[in-house]
Short mmCIF file of C-alpha atoms and ligand atoms in Angstrom, two decimals:
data_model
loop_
_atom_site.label_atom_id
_atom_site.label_comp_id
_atom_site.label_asym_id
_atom_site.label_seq_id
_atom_site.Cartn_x
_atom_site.Cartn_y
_atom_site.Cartn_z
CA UNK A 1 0.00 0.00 0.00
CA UNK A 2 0.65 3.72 -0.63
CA UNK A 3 2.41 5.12 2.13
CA UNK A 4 0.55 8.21 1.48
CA UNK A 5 -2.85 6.46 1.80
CA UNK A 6 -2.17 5.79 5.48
CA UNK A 7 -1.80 9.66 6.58
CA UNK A 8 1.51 10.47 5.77
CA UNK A 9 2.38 13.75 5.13
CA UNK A 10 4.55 16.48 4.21
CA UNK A 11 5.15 17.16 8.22
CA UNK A 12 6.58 13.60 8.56
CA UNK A 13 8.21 13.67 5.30
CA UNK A 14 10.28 16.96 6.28
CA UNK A 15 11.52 14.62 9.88
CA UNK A 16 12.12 11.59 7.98
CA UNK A 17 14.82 12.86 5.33
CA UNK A 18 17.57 12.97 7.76
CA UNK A 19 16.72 9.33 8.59
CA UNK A 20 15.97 7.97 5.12
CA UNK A 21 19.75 9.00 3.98
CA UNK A 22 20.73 6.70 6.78
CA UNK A 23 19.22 4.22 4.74
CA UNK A 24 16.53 3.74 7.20
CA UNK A 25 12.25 3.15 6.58
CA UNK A 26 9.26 4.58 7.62
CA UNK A 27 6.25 2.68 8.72
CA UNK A 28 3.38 3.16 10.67
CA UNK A 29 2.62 1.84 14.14
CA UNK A 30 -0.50 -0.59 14.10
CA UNK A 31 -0.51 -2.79 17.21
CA UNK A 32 1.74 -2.99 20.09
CA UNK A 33 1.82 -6.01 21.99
CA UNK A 34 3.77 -6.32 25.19
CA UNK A 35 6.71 -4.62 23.80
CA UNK A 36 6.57 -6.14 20.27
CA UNK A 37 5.33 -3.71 17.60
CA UNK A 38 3.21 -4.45 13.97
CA UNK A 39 4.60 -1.64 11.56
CA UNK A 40 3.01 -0.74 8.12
CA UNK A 41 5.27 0.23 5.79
CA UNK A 42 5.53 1.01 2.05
CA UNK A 43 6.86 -2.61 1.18
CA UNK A 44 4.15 -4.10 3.70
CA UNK A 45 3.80 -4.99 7.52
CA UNK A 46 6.58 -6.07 9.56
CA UNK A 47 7.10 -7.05 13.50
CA UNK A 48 9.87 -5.46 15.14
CA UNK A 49 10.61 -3.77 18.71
CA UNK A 50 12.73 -0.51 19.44
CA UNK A 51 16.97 -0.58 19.33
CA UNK A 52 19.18 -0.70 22.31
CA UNK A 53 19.84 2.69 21.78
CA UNK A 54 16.47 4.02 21.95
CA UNK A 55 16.22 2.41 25.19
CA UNK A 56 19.19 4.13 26.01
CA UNK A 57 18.27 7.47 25.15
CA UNK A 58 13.91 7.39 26.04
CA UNK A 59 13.32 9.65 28.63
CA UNK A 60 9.72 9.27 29.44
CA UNK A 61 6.98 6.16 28.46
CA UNK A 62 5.47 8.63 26.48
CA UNK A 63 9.10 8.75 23.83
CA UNK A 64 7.81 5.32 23.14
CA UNK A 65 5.75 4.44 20.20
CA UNK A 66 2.72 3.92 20.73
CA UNK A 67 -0.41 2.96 18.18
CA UNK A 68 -0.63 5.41 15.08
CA UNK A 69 2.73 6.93 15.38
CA UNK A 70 5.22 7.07 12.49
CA UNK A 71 8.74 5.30 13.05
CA UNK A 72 11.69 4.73 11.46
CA UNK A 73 13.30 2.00 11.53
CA UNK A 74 16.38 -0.40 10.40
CA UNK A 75 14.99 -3.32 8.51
CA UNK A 76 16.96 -6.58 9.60
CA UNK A 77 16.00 -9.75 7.42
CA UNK A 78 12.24 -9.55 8.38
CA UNK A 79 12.72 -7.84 11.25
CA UNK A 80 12.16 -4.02 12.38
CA UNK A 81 14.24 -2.10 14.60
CA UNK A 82 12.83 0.92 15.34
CA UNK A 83 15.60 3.34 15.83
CA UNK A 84 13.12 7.10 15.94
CA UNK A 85 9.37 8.16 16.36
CA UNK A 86 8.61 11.13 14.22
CA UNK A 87 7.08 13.95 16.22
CA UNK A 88 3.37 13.56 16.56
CA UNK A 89 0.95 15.88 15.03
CA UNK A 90 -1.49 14.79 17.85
CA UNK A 91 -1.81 12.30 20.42
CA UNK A 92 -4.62 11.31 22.89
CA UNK A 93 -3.15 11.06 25.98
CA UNK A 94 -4.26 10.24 29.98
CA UNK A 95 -2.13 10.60 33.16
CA UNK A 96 -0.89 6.66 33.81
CA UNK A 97 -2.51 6.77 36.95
CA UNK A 98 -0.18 4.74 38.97
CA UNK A 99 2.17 5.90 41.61
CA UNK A 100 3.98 8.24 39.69
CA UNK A 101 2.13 11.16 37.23
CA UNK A 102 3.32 10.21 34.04
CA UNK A 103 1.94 10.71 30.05
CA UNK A 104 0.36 7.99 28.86
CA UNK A 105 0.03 8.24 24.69
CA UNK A 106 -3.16 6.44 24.55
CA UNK A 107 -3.03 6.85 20.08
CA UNK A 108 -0.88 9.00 18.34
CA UNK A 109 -1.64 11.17 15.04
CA UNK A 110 -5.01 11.00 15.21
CA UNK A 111 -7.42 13.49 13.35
CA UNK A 112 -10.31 13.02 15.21
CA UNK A 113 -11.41 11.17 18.64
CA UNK A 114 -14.82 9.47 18.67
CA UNK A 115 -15.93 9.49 22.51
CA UNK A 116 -18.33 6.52 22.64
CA UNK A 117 -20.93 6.27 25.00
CA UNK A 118 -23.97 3.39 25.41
CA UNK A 119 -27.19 4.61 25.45
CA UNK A 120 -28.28 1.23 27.63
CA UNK A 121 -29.47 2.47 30.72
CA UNK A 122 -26.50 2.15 32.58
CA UNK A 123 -23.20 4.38 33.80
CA UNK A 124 -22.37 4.39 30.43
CA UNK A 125 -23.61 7.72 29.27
CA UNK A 126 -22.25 10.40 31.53
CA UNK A 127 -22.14 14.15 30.63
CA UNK A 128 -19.42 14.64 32.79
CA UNK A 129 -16.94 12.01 31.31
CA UNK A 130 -17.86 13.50 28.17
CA UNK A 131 -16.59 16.65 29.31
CA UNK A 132 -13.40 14.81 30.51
CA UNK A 133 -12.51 13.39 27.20
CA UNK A 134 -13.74 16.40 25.16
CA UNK A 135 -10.73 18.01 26.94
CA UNK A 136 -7.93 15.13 27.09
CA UNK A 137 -9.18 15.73 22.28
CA UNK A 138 -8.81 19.28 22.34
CA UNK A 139 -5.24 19.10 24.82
CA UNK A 140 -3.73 16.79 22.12
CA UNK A 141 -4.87 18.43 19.02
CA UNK A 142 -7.65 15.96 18.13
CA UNK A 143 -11.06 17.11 17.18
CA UNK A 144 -13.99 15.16 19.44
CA UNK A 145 -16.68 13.22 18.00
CA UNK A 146 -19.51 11.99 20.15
CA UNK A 147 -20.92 8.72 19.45
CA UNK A 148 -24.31 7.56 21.11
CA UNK A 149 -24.30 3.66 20.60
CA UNK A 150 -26.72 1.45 21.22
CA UNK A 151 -29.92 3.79 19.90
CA UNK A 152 -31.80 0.89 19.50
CA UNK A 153 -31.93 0.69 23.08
CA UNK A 154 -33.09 3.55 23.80
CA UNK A 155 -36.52 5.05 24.76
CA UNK A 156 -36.51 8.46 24.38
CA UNK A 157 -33.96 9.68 21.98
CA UNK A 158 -34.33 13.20 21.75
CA UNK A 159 -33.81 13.65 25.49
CA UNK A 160 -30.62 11.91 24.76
CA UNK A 161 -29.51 14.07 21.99
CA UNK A 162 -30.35 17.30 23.53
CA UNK A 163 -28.05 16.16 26.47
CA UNK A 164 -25.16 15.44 24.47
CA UNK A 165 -25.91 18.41 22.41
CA UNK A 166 -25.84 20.64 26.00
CA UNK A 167 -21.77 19.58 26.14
CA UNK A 168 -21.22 19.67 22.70
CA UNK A 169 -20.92 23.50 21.49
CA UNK A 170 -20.26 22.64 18.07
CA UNK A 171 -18.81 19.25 18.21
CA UNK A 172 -20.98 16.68 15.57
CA UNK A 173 -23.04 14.02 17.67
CA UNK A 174 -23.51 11.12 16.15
CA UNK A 175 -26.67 8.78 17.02
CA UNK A 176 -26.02 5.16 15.98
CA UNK A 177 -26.77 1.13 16.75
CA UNK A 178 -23.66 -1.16 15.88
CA UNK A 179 -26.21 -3.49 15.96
CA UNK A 180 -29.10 -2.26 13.65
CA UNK A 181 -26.42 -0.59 11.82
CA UNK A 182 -28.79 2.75 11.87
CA UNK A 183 -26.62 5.86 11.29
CA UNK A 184 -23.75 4.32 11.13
CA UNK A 185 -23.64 4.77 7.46
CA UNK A 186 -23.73 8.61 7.91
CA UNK A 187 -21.11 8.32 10.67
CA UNK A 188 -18.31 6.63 8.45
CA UNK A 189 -18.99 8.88 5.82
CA UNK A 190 -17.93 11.69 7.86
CA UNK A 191 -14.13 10.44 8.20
CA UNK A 192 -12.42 11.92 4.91
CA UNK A 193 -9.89 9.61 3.06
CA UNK A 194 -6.59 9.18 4.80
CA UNK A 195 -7.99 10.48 8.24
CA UNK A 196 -6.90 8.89 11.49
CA UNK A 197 -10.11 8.04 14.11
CA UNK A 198 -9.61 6.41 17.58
CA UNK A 199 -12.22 5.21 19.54
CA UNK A 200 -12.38 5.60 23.40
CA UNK A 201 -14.91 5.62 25.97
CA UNK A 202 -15.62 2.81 28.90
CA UNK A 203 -16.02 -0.45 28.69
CA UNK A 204 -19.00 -2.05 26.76
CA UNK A 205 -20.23 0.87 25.58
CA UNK A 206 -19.55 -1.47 22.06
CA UNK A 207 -16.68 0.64 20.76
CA UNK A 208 -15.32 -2.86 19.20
CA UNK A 209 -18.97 -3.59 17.87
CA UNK A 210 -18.95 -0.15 16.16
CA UNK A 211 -15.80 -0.62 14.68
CA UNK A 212 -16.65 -3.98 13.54
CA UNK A 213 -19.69 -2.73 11.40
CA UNK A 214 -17.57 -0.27 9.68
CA UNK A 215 -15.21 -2.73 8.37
CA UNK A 216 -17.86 -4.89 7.55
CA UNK A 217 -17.23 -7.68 9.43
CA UNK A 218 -16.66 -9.41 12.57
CA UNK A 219 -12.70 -9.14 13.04
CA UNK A 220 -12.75 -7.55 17.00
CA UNK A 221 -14.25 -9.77 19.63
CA UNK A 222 -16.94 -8.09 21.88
CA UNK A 223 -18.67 -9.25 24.94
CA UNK A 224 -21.79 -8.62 26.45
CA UNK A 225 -22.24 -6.67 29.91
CA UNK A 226 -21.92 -7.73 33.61
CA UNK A 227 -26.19 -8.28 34.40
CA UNK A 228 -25.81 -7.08 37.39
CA UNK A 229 -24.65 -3.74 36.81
CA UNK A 230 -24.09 -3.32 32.87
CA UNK A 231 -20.77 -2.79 33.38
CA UNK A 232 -18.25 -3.72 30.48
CA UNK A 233 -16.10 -6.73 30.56
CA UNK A 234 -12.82 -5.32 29.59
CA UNK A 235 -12.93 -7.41 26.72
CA UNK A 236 -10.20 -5.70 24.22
CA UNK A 237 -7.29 -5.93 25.80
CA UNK A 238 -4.56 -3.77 23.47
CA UNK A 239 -4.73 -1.18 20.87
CA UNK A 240 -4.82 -1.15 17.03
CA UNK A 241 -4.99 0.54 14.12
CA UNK A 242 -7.45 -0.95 11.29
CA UNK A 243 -7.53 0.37 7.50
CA UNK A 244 -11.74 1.04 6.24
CA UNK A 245 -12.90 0.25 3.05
CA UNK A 246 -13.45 4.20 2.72
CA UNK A 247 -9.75 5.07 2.69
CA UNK A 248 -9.98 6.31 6.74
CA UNK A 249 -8.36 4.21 9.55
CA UNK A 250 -9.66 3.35 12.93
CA UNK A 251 -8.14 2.61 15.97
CA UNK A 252 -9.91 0.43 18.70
CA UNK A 253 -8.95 1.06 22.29
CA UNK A 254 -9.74 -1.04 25.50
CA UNK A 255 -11.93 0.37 28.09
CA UNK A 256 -11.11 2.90 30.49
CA UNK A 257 -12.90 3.15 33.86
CA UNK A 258 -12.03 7.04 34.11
CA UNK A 259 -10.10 8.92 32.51
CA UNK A 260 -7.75 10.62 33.91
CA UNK A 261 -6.42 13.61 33.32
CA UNK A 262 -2.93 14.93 31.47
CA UNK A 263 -2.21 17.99 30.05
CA UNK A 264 -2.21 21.76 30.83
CA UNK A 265 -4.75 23.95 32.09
CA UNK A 266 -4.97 25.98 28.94
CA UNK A 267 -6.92 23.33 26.69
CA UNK A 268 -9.35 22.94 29.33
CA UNK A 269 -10.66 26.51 28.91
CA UNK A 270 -10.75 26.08 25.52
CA UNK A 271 -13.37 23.19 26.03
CA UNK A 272 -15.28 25.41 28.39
CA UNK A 273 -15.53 28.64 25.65
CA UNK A 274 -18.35 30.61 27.82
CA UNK A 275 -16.14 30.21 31.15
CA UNK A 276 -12.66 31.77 29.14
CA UNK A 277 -15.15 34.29 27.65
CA UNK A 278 -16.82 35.14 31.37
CA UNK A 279 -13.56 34.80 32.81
CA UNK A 280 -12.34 38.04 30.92
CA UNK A 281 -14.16 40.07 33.13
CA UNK A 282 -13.09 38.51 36.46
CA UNK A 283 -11.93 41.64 38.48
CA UNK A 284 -8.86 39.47 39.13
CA UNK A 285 -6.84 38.55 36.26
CA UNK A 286 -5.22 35.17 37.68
CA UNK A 287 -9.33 34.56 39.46
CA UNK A 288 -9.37 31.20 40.17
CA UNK A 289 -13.50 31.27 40.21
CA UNK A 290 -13.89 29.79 43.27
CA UNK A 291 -14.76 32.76 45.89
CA UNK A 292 -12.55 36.19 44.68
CA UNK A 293 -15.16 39.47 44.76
CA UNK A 294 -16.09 40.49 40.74
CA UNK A 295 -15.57 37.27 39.92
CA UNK A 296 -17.72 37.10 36.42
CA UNK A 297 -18.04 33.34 36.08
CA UNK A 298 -19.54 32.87 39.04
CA UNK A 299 -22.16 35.54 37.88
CA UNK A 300 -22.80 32.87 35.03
CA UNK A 301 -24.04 30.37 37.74
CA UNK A 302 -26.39 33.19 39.99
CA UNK A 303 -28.10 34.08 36.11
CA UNK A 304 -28.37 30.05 35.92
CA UNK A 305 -26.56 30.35 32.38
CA UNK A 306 -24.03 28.10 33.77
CA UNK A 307 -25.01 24.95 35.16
CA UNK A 308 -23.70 24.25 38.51
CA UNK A 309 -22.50 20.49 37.54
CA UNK A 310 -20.82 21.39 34.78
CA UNK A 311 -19.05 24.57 36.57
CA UNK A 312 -18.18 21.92 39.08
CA UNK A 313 -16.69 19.88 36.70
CA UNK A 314 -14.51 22.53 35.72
CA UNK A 315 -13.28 23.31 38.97
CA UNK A 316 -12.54 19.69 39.49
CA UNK A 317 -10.70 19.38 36.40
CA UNK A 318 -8.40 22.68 36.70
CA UNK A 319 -7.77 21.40 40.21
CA UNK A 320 -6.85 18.19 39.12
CA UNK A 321 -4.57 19.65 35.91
CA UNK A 322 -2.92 22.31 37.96
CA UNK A 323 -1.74 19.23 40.90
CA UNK A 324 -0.53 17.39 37.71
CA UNK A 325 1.40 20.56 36.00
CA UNK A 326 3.26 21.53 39.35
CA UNK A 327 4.14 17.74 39.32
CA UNK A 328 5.39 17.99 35.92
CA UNK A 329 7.35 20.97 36.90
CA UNK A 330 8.91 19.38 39.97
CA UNK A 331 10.15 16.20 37.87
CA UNK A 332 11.70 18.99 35.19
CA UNK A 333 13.44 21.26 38.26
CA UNK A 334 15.03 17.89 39.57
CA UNK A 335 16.10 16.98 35.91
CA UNK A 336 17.81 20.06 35.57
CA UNK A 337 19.00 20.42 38.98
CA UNK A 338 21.07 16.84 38.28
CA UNK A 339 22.27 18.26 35.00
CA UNK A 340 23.79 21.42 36.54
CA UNK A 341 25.39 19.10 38.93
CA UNK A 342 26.91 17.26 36.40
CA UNK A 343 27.95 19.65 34.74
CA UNK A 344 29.73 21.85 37.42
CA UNK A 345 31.20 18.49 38.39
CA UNK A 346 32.34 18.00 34.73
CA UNK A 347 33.94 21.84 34.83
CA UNK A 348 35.78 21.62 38.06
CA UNK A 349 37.26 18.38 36.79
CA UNK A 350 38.56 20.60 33.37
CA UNK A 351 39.63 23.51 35.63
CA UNK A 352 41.62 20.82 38.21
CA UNK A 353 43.12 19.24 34.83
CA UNK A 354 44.22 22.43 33.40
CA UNK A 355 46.25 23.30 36.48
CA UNK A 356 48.29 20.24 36.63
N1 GTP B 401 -28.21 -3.49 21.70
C1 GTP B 401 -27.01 -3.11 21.33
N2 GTP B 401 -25.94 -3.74 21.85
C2 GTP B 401 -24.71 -3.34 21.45
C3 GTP B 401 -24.52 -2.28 20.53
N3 GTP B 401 -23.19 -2.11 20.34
C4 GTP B 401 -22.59 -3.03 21.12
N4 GTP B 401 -23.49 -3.77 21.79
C5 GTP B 401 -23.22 -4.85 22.73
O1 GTP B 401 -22.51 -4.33 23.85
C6 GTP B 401 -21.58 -5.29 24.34
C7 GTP B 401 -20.20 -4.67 24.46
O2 GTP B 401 -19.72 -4.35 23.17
P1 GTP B 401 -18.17 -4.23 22.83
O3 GTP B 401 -18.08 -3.85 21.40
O4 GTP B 401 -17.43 -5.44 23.28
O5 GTP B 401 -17.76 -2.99 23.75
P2 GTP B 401 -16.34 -2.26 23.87
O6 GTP B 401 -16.64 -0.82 24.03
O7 GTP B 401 -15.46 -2.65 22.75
O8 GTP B 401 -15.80 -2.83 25.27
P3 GTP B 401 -14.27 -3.06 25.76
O9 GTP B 401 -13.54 -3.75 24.67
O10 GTP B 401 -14.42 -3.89 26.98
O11 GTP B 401 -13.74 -1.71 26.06
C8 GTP B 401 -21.66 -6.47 23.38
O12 GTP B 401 -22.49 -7.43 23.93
C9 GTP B 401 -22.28 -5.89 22.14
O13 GTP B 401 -23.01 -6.82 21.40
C10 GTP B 401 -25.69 -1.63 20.00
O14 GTP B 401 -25.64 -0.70 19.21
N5 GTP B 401 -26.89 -2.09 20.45
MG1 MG B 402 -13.65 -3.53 22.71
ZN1 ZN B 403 -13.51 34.52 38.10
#
């Protein structure tokens, strides 16, 4: 396959040139499994994992590839040793959420980010997760898609829609059944040639099922609910990248219970337009919204413009983003601090050397 058929572009092509007179390839990341990667490249896929030296030199997890990024690599017999990842245009990403803060590049190089909820009766259509992930798109330069599965299980549609459309300022919701196939037509049509789409949203919400009925058959395996509380049962298990009949690709995701946050503050008020807009007239310019006099968001919730839940969620989430950022900033002033050390080490070493 074309190369350029799978979303390559001129802003890869301008990184790669160093690395293609080094005689090296560039593929595209479709599935990682446990440390073993499935590249697509122009002559085809190939298996491979990344060189000692990348090892050597990674940083974070997130200087890993991950699904949808662009590599290159050194092609050995049949096998691939990735050797670079290509800056990403975009990336979904979450915060790990174990011990440590840390990125966690969920799909990289995607255009747009389908957040897929169930309309079953369950947990699985929450206005404030949607909120969540409508930020974690817009922090890494993805545009958000909502996706209301499972119409056909649903009584009252129009209350459904006009919730979704109460988040969505002018992001497109989508309602469809992976089942009855309704809408889903119209929704795979809106995915231009060569565009990048990953799925996310919680488990059993049927992001598999979906993705299944646009390629037309049953490749992913899907599982029903838990009875007892239609929760999902975790059924996909790693990520990948799949190529539509329509010239788009699609990348499945396993379930996430919550997502959590990573990223900067600064995206977040971009998902909440009317609160940066309000927040222009805050008598304070650094207001925090919470209880500073002239505060002019919080004049949003006494006219009832702003709903309270949402302007909690807000709160939540800046809280939550500025714990994570002064994080971020502690690991980088400790990363420098060891560098300075080194270094002064390394200079009194040359100064000590130069007076013998
Ligand atoms: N009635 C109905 N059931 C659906 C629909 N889409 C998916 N399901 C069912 O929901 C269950 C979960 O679907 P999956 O596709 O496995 O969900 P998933 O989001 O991929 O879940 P994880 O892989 O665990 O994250 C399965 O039993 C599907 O048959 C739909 O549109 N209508
Ligand atoms: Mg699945
Ligand atoms: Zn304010």
């Amino acid at each position: 396959m074309d190369i350029n058929k799978l979303g390559w572009s001129t802003f890869f092509e301008d990184q790669f040139q160093p690395y293609k007179e080094q005689g090296l390839s560039a593929g595209r990341v479709l599935k990682e499994l446990r440390g073993q990667y499935t590249l697509y490249s122009a002559e085809g896929s190939i298996t491979g994992d990344v060189s000692g030296h990348f090892h050597f030199t990674a940083m974070d997890r997130s200087d890993y590839p991950t699904v949808g990024d662009w590599v290159a690599f050194r092609q050995c017999a049949d096998y691939a040793q990735i050797e670079h990842v290509l800056e990403r245009s975009s990336a979904f990403s979450r915060n790990s959420s174990g011990n440590e803060d840390s990125q966690q590049v969920v799909a990289a190089n995607i255009d747009y980010l389908c957040i897929v909820c169930g309309l079953d009766g369950g947990r699985n259509f929450n206005l404030r997760s949607i909120e969540r992930y409508i930020a974690m798109a817009v922090e890494g330069g993805a545009r958000p898609v909502i996706v209301l599965n499972k119409a056909d299980l649903c009584d009252d549609r129009e209350i459904a829609m006009l919730q979704a459309q109460s988040v969505a300022g002018n992001i497109p919701v989508h309602m469809v059944s992976a089942v009855t196939e309704e809408g889903v037509e119209e929704f795979s049509m809106s995915f231009e040639k060569g565009s990048t789409v990953a799925f996310c949203g919680q488990s059993g919400v049927g992001k598999s099922s979906l993705i299944n009925s646009l390629l037309g058959m049953d490749t992913l395996r899907t599982a029903g609910l838990r009875e007892s509380d239609l929760r999902g049962r975790h059924t996909t298990t790693h990520k990948e990248l799949f190529f539509l009949k329509s010239g788009a690709m699609v990348i499945d995701t396993p379930g996430m219970r919550e997502l959590q946050l990573w990223g900067s503050r600064k995206s977040l008020d971009d998902t909440y337009g009317e609160i940066r807009e309000a927040a222009k007239h805050c008598r304070f310019r650094d207001c925090t919204h919470q209880n500073e006099p002239g505060c002019a968001v919080r004049e949003l919730l006494i006219d009832g413009s702003l709903e309270t839940e949402r302007y909690e969620n807000y709160s939540d989430m800046r809280a939550e983003l500025s714990f994570i950022e002064s994080k971020v900033d502690d690991k980088k002033r400790q990363a420098r601090k060891a560098k300075d050390k080194q270094l002064s080490k390394l200079i009194r070493r040359t100064v000590k050397n130069k007076r013998k």
